[in-house]
Coordinates of C-alpha atoms and ligand atoms in Angstrom, one line a residue:
M18 CA -5.2 -6.4 -14.0
D19 CA -5.9 -6.4 -17.8
Y20 CA -2.2 -6.1 -18.8
L21 CA 0.8 -7.7 -17.2
P22 CA 3.7 -5.3 -16.9
L23 CA 6.9 -6.9 -18.1
F24 CA 10.3 -5.4 -19.0
F25 CA 11.2 -6.5 -22.5
K26 CA 14.9 -7.0 -23.4
L27 CA 15.0 -5.2 -26.7
S28 CA 18.7 -4.7 -27.3
A29 CA 19.6 -5.5 -30.9
Q30 CA 16.2 -6.9 -31.6
A31 CA 14.5 -6.1 -34.9
C32 CA 11.5 -3.7 -34.4
L33 CA 9.2 -2.5 -37.2
I34 CA 7.5 0.8 -37.2
V35 CA 4.7 1.4 -39.8
G36 CA 4.3 5.0 -40.7
G37 CA 6.8 7.9 -40.9
G38 CA 5.1 10.9 -39.2
E39 CA 5.4 12.6 -35.8
V40 CA 4.1 9.6 -33.8
A41 CA 6.5 7.3 -35.5
V42 CA 9.4 9.7 -34.5
R43 CA 8.4 9.3 -30.9
K44 CA 8.1 5.6 -31.0
T45 CA 11.4 5.2 -32.8
E46 CA 13.1 7.2 -30.1
T47 CA 11.6 5.0 -27.3
L48 CA 12.5 1.8 -29.1
R49 CA 16.0 3.0 -29.8
Q50 CA 16.5 4.1 -26.2
A51 CA 15.9 0.5 -25.2
G52 CA 18.4 -0.6 -27.8
G53 CA 16.1 -1.8 -30.5
N54 CA 17.1 -2.0 -34.2
V55 CA 14.4 0.0 -35.9
T56 CA 13.1 -0.4 -39.4
V57 CA 10.5 2.0 -40.6
V58 CA 8.1 1.2 -43.5
A59 CA 6.5 4.3 -45.0
P60 CA 6.3 6.0 -48.4
Q61 CA 7.6 9.2 -46.7
L62 CA 9.6 10.1 -43.6
A63 CA 9.4 13.1 -41.3
Q64 CA 12.6 15.1 -41.0
P65 CA 14.0 13.6 -37.7
L66 CA 13.5 10.1 -39.2
R67 CA 15.2 11.2 -42.4
E68 CA 18.2 12.3 -40.4
L69 CA 18.4 9.0 -38.4
H70 CA 18.2 7.2 -41.7
S71 CA 20.9 9.2 -43.4
Q72 CA 23.1 8.6 -40.3
G73 CA 22.6 4.9 -40.7
H74 CA 20.7 4.6 -37.4
I75 CA 17.5 3.1 -38.8
V76 CA 16.5 1.2 -41.9
W77 CA 13.8 2.7 -44.2
L78 CA 11.6 0.6 -46.5
E79 CA 10.3 3.4 -48.8
K80 CA 6.9 1.9 -49.7
P81 CA 3.4 1.3 -48.5
F82 CA 2.9 -1.4 -45.9
A83 CA 2.4 -5.0 -47.0
P84 CA 1.5 -7.8 -44.5
S85 CA 4.7 -9.7 -45.2
D86 CA 6.7 -6.7 -44.0
V87 CA 6.3 -7.9 -40.4
D88 CA 8.1 -11.2 -41.1
G89 CA 11.2 -11.7 -38.9
F90 CA 10.4 -8.8 -36.5
K91 CA 10.2 -9.2 -32.7
L92 CA 8.0 -6.2 -32.1
V93 CA 5.7 -4.2 -34.4
V94 CA 4.3 -0.7 -33.9
S95 CA 1.8 0.9 -36.2
A96 CA 1.8 4.7 -36.2
T97 CA -0.3 5.6 -39.2
S98 CA -3.5 7.6 -39.3
E99 CA -5.0 5.1 -41.8
H100 CA -7.4 2.8 -39.9
S101 CA -7.4 0.2 -42.6
V102 CA -3.6 0.1 -42.6
N103 CA -3.6 -0.2 -38.8
V104 CA -6.0 -3.1 -39.0
Q105 CA -3.8 -4.9 -41.6
V106 CA -0.7 -4.4 -39.4
F107 CA -2.5 -5.8 -36.4
Q108 CA -3.8 -8.8 -38.3
A109 CA -0.4 -9.5 -39.9
A110 CA 1.4 -9.4 -36.6
Q111 CA -1.2 -11.4 -34.7
A112 CA -1.1 -14.1 -37.4
R113 CA 2.7 -14.5 -36.7
N114 CA 2.4 -14.1 -32.9
I115 CA 4.4 -10.9 -32.9
P116 CA 3.6 -8.4 -30.2
V117 CA 1.9 -5.4 -31.8
N118 CA 0.9 -2.0 -30.8
V119 CA -1.3 0.3 -32.8
V120 CA -0.8 3.8 -31.3
D121 CA -4.0 5.2 -29.6
C122 CA -6.1 2.2 -30.5
P123 CA -6.2 -0.2 -27.5
E124 CA -8.4 -2.7 -29.3
L125 CA -5.7 -3.2 -31.9
C126 CA -2.9 -3.8 -29.4
S127 CA -1.4 -7.0 -27.9
F128 CA 0.8 -4.8 -25.8
I129 CA 0.7 -1.1 -24.8
F130 CA 3.3 1.5 -24.1
P131 CA 3.4 2.7 -20.5
A132 CA 4.4 6.1 -19.3
I133 CA 8.1 5.7 -18.5
I134 CA 10.4 7.2 -15.9
D135 CA 13.9 6.4 -17.0
R136 CA 16.5 6.5 -14.3
S137 CA 18.4 3.6 -15.9
P138 CA 19.0 1.1 -14.5
I139 CA 15.9 2.0 -12.6
V140 CA 12.9 2.2 -14.9
A141 CA 9.3 2.7 -13.7
A142 CA 6.4 2.2 -16.0
I143 CA 2.8 3.3 -15.4
S144 CA -0.2 2.3 -17.3
S145 CA -3.9 3.0 -17.1
G146 CA -4.5 -0.1 -19.3
G147 CA -5.6 2.3 -22.1
A148 CA -8.3 3.8 -19.9
S149 CA -6.7 7.2 -19.5
P150 CA -3.1 7.8 -20.9
V151 CA -3.4 11.4 -19.6
L152 CA -3.9 10.1 -16.0
A153 CA -0.9 7.8 -16.4
K154 CA 1.2 10.7 -17.5
L155 CA 0.1 12.8 -14.6
L156 CA 1.0 10.1 -12.2
R157 CA 4.4 9.8 -13.9
V158 CA 5.0 13.5 -13.1
K159 CA 4.2 12.8 -9.5
L160 CA 6.5 9.8 -9.3
E161 CA 9.3 11.7 -11.1
T162 CA 9.5 14.0 -8.2
L163 CA 9.8 11.0 -5.9
I164 CA 12.5 9.4 -7.9
P165 CA 15.0 12.1 -8.8
P166 CA 17.6 11.4 -11.6
E167 CA 20.3 10.8 -9.0
Y168 CA 18.7 7.5 -8.2
A169 CA 20.5 6.2 -11.3
A170 CA 23.8 6.7 -9.5
L171 CA 22.5 4.9 -6.4
A172 CA 21.3 2.0 -8.5
R173 CA 24.6 1.7 -10.2
L174 CA 26.4 1.6 -6.9
A175 CA 24.1 -1.2 -5.7
Q176 CA 24.7 -3.1 -8.9
R177 CA 28.5 -2.7 -8.5
F178 CA 28.4 -4.2 -5.0
R179 CA 25.6 -6.8 -5.5
Q180 CA 27.9 -9.8 -5.7
T181 CA 30.2 -8.7 -3.0
V182 CA 27.4 -8.2 -0.5
K183 CA 25.8 -11.6 -1.5
Q184 CA 29.1 -13.4 -0.7
A185 CA 29.6 -11.4 2.6
I186 CA 26.0 -11.9 3.9
V187 CA 24.7 -15.3 3.2
N188 CA 21.4 -15.1 5.1
A189 CA 18.8 -13.6 2.7
D190 CA 16.8 -11.7 5.4
L191 CA 20.0 -10.1 6.7
R192 CA 21.1 -9.2 3.3
R193 CA 17.9 -7.6 2.4
R194 CA 18.0 -5.6 5.6
F195 CA 21.6 -4.5 4.8
W196 CA 20.4 -3.2 1.5
Q197 CA 17.4 -1.5 3.0
D198 CA 19.6 0.4 5.5
T199 CA 22.3 1.1 2.9
L200 CA 19.9 2.4 0.3
Q201 CA 18.2 4.8 2.7
G202 CA 21.0 5.8 5.0
E203 CA 24.3 7.6 4.7
V204 CA 25.5 5.7 1.7
A205 CA 22.4 6.7 -0.2
E206 CA 22.8 10.3 0.8
L207 CA 26.3 10.4 -0.5
A208 CA 25.4 8.7 -3.8
L209 CA 22.4 11.0 -4.3
A210 CA 24.7 13.9 -3.7
G211 CA 27.0 12.7 -6.6
R212 CA 29.8 11.6 -4.2
E213 CA 29.9 8.0 -5.5
D214 CA 33.4 7.2 -4.4
E215 CA 32.7 8.2 -0.8
A216 CA 29.5 6.3 -0.9
A217 CA 31.3 3.2 -2.1
H218 CA 33.9 3.6 0.7
R219 CA 31.1 3.9 3.3
L220 CA 29.3 0.9 1.9
V221 CA 32.4 -1.3 2.3
Q222 CA 32.8 0.0 5.9
S223 CA 29.3 -0.9 6.9
L224 CA 29.7 -4.3 5.4
Q225 CA 32.5 -4.9 7.8
E226 CA 30.4 -3.7 10.7
I227 CA 27.5 -6.0 9.9
D228 CA 28.3 -8.6 12.5
A229 CA 27.4 -6.2 15.2
K230 CA 23.8 -5.9 13.9
K231 CA 22.5 -9.4 13.9
T232 CA 19.7 -9.0 16.4
G233 CA 16.1 -8.8 15.3
M234 CA 13.6 -6.2 16.1
V235 CA 9.8 -5.9 16.7
F236 CA 7.6 -3.1 15.5
L237 CA 4.3 -2.9 17.2
V238 CA 2.3 -1.2 14.5
G239 CA -1.2 0.2 14.5
A240 CA -2.9 -0.5 11.2
G241 CA -5.9 1.9 11.8
P242 CA -9.6 1.0 11.7
G243 CA -9.8 -0.6 8.2
D244 CA -9.4 1.9 5.3
P245 CA -5.9 1.3 4.0
D246 CA -5.6 5.0 3.3
L247 CA -5.6 5.6 7.0
L248 CA -2.3 3.8 7.5
T249 CA 0.6 6.0 8.6
L250 CA 3.6 6.4 6.2
R251 CA 5.7 4.6 8.8
A252 CA 3.3 1.7 9.1
L253 CA 3.4 1.3 5.4
R254 CA 7.1 1.5 5.1
L255 CA 7.7 -1.1 7.9
M256 CA 5.1 -3.4 6.4
Q257 CA 7.0 -3.3 3.2
E258 CA 10.3 -4.0 4.9
A259 CA 9.3 -6.7 7.3
D260 CA 10.7 -10.3 7.3
V261 CA 7.6 -11.5 9.3
V262 CA 4.2 -10.0 9.8
V263 CA 2.1 -11.2 12.8
Y264 CA -1.5 -10.1 12.4
D265 CA -5.0 -10.7 13.7
R266 CA -8.6 -10.5 12.6
L267 CA -9.0 -6.8 12.8
V268 CA -6.4 -6.2 10.1
S269 CA -8.4 -6.1 6.9
P270 CA -7.3 -8.1 3.8
D271 CA -7.0 -4.7 1.9
I272 CA -4.3 -3.8 4.4
M273 CA -2.6 -7.2 4.3
R274 CA -2.2 -6.8 0.5
L275 CA 0.2 -3.9 1.2
V276 CA 2.6 -6.2 3.1
R277 CA 5.8 -7.1 1.3
K278 CA 4.9 -10.1 -0.9
D279 CA 7.5 -12.5 0.3
A280 CA 7.3 -11.6 4.0
E281 CA 6.1 -14.5 6.2
K282 CA 2.6 -13.8 7.4
I283 CA 1.4 -15.4 10.6
Y284 CA -2.2 -15.1 11.6
V285 CA -2.9 -15.2 15.3
G286 CA -6.6 -14.8 14.8
K287 CA -7.5 -12.7 17.8
Q288 CA -11.2 -12.1 18.1
N289 CA -13.3 -10.2 20.5
S290 CA -14.0 -12.8 23.2
H291 CA -12.0 -15.7 21.8
H292 CA -8.3 -15.8 21.2
T293 CA -7.2 -18.3 18.6
L294 CA -3.7 -18.1 20.0
P295 CA -3.4 -17.2 23.7
Q296 CA -1.8 -13.9 24.5
S297 CA 1.1 -15.5 26.2
Q298 CA 1.9 -17.5 23.1
I299 CA 1.7 -14.4 20.9
N300 CA 4.2 -12.7 23.3
R301 CA 6.5 -15.7 23.1
L302 CA 6.2 -15.9 19.3
L303 CA 7.3 -12.3 18.8
A304 CA 10.3 -12.7 21.1
D305 CA 11.4 -16.0 19.4
I306 CA 11.2 -14.5 15.9
A307 CA 13.2 -11.5 17.0
H308 CA 15.8 -13.7 18.7
A309 CA 16.3 -15.4 15.4
G310 CA 17.5 -12.1 14.0
R311 CA 14.4 -11.3 12.0
R312 CA 12.5 -8.0 11.7
V313 CA 8.9 -8.5 12.8
V314 CA 5.9 -6.3 12.3
R315 CA 3.2 -7.0 14.8
L316 CA 0.2 -5.5 13.0
K317 CA -2.8 -4.6 15.1
G318 CA -6.1 -3.0 14.3
G319 CA -6.5 0.6 15.3
D320 CA -3.9 1.8 17.8
P321 CA -1.8 -0.8 19.6
F322 CA -2.1 0.9 22.9
I323 CA -5.9 1.3 22.9
F324 CA -7.6 -2.0 24.0
G325 CA -4.9 -3.7 22.0
R326 CA -2.8 -5.5 24.6
G327 CA 0.2 -3.7 23.1
G328 CA 1.6 -3.1 26.6
E329 CA 1.6 -6.9 27.4
E330 CA 3.4 -7.7 24.1
I331 CA 6.2 -5.3 24.6
E332 CA 6.7 -6.2 28.3
T333 CA 8.0 -9.6 27.2
L334 CA 10.3 -8.0 24.6
M335 CA 11.5 -5.5 27.2
A336 CA 12.2 -8.3 29.7
E337 CA 14.3 -10.2 27.1
G338 CA 16.3 -7.2 25.9
I339 CA 14.8 -7.2 22.4
H340 CA 14.7 -3.9 20.6
F341 CA 11.2 -2.6 19.6
Q342 CA 9.3 0.4 18.5
V343 CA 5.7 1.3 18.8
V344 CA 3.9 2.9 15.8
P345 CA 0.6 4.5 16.7
G346 CA -2.4 4.0 14.5
I347 CA -5.8 5.7 14.1
T348 CA -8.0 4.1 16.8
A349 CA -11.5 2.9 16.0
A350 CA -13.0 5.8 18.0
S351 CA -11.4 8.5 15.8
G352 CA -11.8 6.6 12.6
C353 CA -15.4 5.6 13.1
A354 CA -16.4 9.0 14.5
A355 CA -14.8 10.9 11.6
Y356 CA -16.4 8.6 8.9
A357 CA -19.8 8.7 10.6
G358 CA -19.8 12.5 10.9
I359 CA -20.0 12.4 14.7
P360 CA -17.4 14.8 16.3
L361 CA -16.4 13.2 19.6
T362 CA -16.2 16.6 21.3
H363 CA -18.2 19.7 20.5
R364 CA -18.4 23.1 22.2
D365 CA -22.1 22.8 22.7
Y366 CA -22.5 19.1 23.5
A367 CA -19.4 17.5 25.0
Q368 CA -16.3 18.7 26.7
S369 CA -14.8 15.3 27.4
C370 CA -14.8 11.9 25.9
A371 CA -14.1 8.5 27.5
F372 CA -13.1 5.3 25.7
V373 CA -14.4 2.2 27.6
T374 CA -14.5 -1.5 26.9
G375 CA -17.9 -3.2 26.9
H376 CA -16.3 -6.6 27.0
L377 CA -18.4 -9.0 29.0
K378 CA -16.7 -11.1 31.6
D379 CA -18.7 -14.2 32.6
G380 CA -21.7 -12.6 30.9
T381 CA -21.7 -9.5 33.0
I382 CA -20.3 -6.0 32.6
D383 CA -18.3 -4.2 35.1
L384 CA -17.9 -0.5 34.5
E385 CA -17.5 2.6 36.7
W386 CA -21.0 3.7 35.9
E387 CA -21.0 6.9 38.1
R388 CA -18.0 8.3 36.1
L389 CA -19.6 7.4 32.8
A390 CA -23.1 8.5 33.3
V391 CA -22.4 12.3 33.4
P392 CA -23.6 15.1 31.2
K393 CA -21.6 16.7 28.4
Q394 CA -19.4 13.7 28.0
T395 CA -19.2 11.4 24.9
L396 CA -18.7 7.7 25.6
V397 CA -17.1 5.4 23.0
I398 CA -17.6 1.8 23.8
Y399 CA -15.2 -0.7 22.2
M400 CA -16.3 -4.4 22.1
G401 CA -19.7 -3.3 23.1
L402 CA -22.0 -5.2 20.6
Q403 CA -22.7 -8.2 22.7
G404 CA -23.3 -6.3 25.9
L405 CA -25.1 -3.4 24.3
G406 CA -28.4 -4.0 26.1
Q407 CA -26.7 -4.2 29.5
I408 CA -24.6 -1.1 28.8
C409 CA -27.6 1.1 27.8
A410 CA -29.6 -0.2 30.8
G411 CA -26.7 0.5 33.1
L412 CA -26.3 4.1 31.9
I413 CA -30.0 4.8 32.3
R414 CA -30.0 3.2 35.8
H415 CA -27.1 5.6 36.7
G416 CA -28.8 8.7 35.6
C417 CA -28.5 9.1 31.9
P418 CA -31.7 10.1 30.1
A419 CA -33.3 7.2 28.2
S420 CA -33.5 9.7 25.3
L421 CA -29.7 10.2 25.1
P422 CA -28.7 9.7 21.5
A423 CA -26.5 6.6 20.8
A424 CA -25.1 5.1 17.6
L425 CA -23.6 1.8 16.5
I426 CA -21.0 1.9 13.8
Q427 CA -20.2 -1.3 12.0
Q428 CA -17.1 -2.0 10.0
G429 CA -16.3 1.7 10.3
T430 CA -14.2 3.5 7.6
T431 CA -14.5 0.5 5.2
R432 CA -16.8 0.4 2.2
H433 CA -19.2 -1.8 4.3
Q434 CA -19.6 0.9 7.0
R435 CA -23.1 1.1 8.4
V436 CA -24.3 3.5 11.1
L437 CA -27.4 2.7 13.2
T438 CA -28.6 5.6 15.4
G439 CA -31.2 5.7 18.2
T440 CA -31.4 6.4 21.9
L441 CA -30.2 4.5 24.9
A442 CA -33.8 3.2 25.1
D443 CA -34.2 1.9 21.6
L444 CA -30.7 1.3 20.1
P445 CA -30.4 -2.3 21.5
D446 CA -33.6 -3.4 19.8
K447 CA -32.7 -1.6 16.5
V448 CA -29.4 -3.4 16.5
A449 CA -30.9 -6.7 17.4
Q450 CA -33.3 -6.4 14.4
A451 CA -30.6 -5.3 12.0
D452 CA -28.0 -7.8 10.8
S453 CA -25.1 -6.7 13.0
K454 CA -21.6 -7.4 11.9
A455 CA -18.3 -7.1 13.9
P456 CA -16.4 -5.0 14.4
S457 CA -18.8 -2.5 15.9
L458 CA -18.3 0.5 18.0
V459 CA -20.9 2.3 20.2
I460 CA -20.9 6.1 20.6
V461 CA -23.2 7.6 23.3
G462 CA -23.8 11.3 23.8
E463 CA -25.5 14.4 22.5
V464 CA -22.9 14.6 19.7
V465 CA -24.6 11.6 18.0
K466 CA -27.3 14.1 16.9
L467 CA -24.8 15.7 14.6
H468 CA -24.6 12.5 12.4
E469 CA -27.9 13.5 10.8
K470 CA -26.3 16.8 9.5
L471 CA -22.7 15.8 9.1
A472 CA -22.7 12.3 7.7
W473 CA -20.6 12.4 4.5
F474 CA -19.2 8.9 3.9
G475 CA -20.9 6.1 2.0
Q476 CA -24.4 5.0 2.4
R477 CA -26.2 6.4 5.4
Q478 CA -28.6 4.0 7.0
N479 CA -30.5 5.3 9.9
A480 CA -32.7 2.7 11.6
Ligands
LIG16 N1 -6.8 -1.4 19.1 C1 -8.0 -1.2 18.5 C2 -9.2 -1.8 19.3 C3 -9.1 -3.2 19.5 S1 -10.5 -3.8 20.4 C4 -8.2 0.3 18.2 O1 -7.5 1.1 18.6 O2 -9.2 0.6 17.4 C5 -11.6 -4.3 19.2 C6 -12.8 -3.4 19.1 O3 -12.5 -2.2 18.4 C7 -14.0 -3.9 18.3 O4 -14.8 -4.8 19.1 C8 -14.7 -2.7 18.0 O5 -15.5 -2.2 19.0 C9 -13.6 -1.7 17.7 N2 -13.3 -1.6 16.3 C10 -12.1 -1.8 15.7 N3 -12.1 -1.5 14.4 C11 -13.4 -1.1 14.1 C12 -14.1 -0.7 13.0 N4 -13.5 -0.6 11.8 N5 -15.4 -0.4 13.1 C13 -16.0 -0.4 14.2 N6 -15.4 -0.8 15.4 C14 -14.1 -1.1 15.3

């Protein structure tokens, strides 16, 4: 982050604009909207500035710029087309530690103007750090549609009741949850429809009902295979509303960065064959947090119900009468297959697809080989890296051709994704020679041949 976005309290502060042309007109407007007292120094003024001056809204110093002009100002903007003047303004302001912006000249700025969405008291600011003001403006247009002007009314309502709610709900988590529900529910709909009095009435009512809602809740959320862009909208929203997030190793740091900043984050470090916290303790932990009235997101890699022990976690909740929801995620099989260009089914090659675990128990693998080693079926093997040799040998022993294509996809969907392809006969050796990294997924079947043609994502590395 090259610039720290801050909201500057400008009301009644003295601001200087150097230059009197079109650009100065725009900057004057912006500064005046934020309540700044604007002085313009310029030999001439464009018509709109003349009018503001004649109405007494701005002060005009009718002269060329001199460095001492910046004395006493809290903010300086240079909007002239003369580079030498811009440099003088910048130096004069810098020498006096006054924030300065030279329009369209990032190297002569100690601050920059963002693209602004003004729904006061809600204000959103977007900046590209000077890299592309046009892109920042395009993004502003997108966000403007997400934040319609009526949000101003909703924000005013929230402001009006802020203290009342603070006194009525002392617990900060519960209070935040009250606001989350209020600002998205019926009250919000009324305020956004311009029915502010009814909205206020409904808000007071729900404040009185609050005692009935003091139980926590658990959301068992699938975080997808790694690329944060593959999160569902619901997963993202719950992550941003959670009081507590309980997560494990498969949830990437890029995804954890999207969790609400002040949510408590508890790592339970579950790994392929070794669990930092035993499953029973994770189940207990979730139930205890919910009993304390907090909203927990249990974030799991991929989909919580595919080799994720999601079922066990909610059994405990169910038994203790705790409310919960399950949010599906993109499982590693779909994510890795898509990003490796390997369709899991294909009219010519595979009419079915089986997801199996390759997890070793006491060093051996126990699979229903007869059902797996059949033609025209794709196999996706989770947790299959360690037992890869045994899996390939087992499939060959039960009738699969040794030449059947197979692939190992490491860290699928992330920027570190790596795909190794081969056959049942040679993939284990190829993997052993490469530097293999978890998590890795194995795909076996004729469809793997398509990778050659369809790979589209990142670096393709065929061993
Ligand atoms: N619930 C998860 C699976 C958990 S089991 C899901 O639905 O995806 C853990 C196994 O998932 C790993 O051993 C690996 O085989 C697979 N896996 C998860 N994420 C992966 C990724 N990004 N790339 C490759 N394999 C992955």
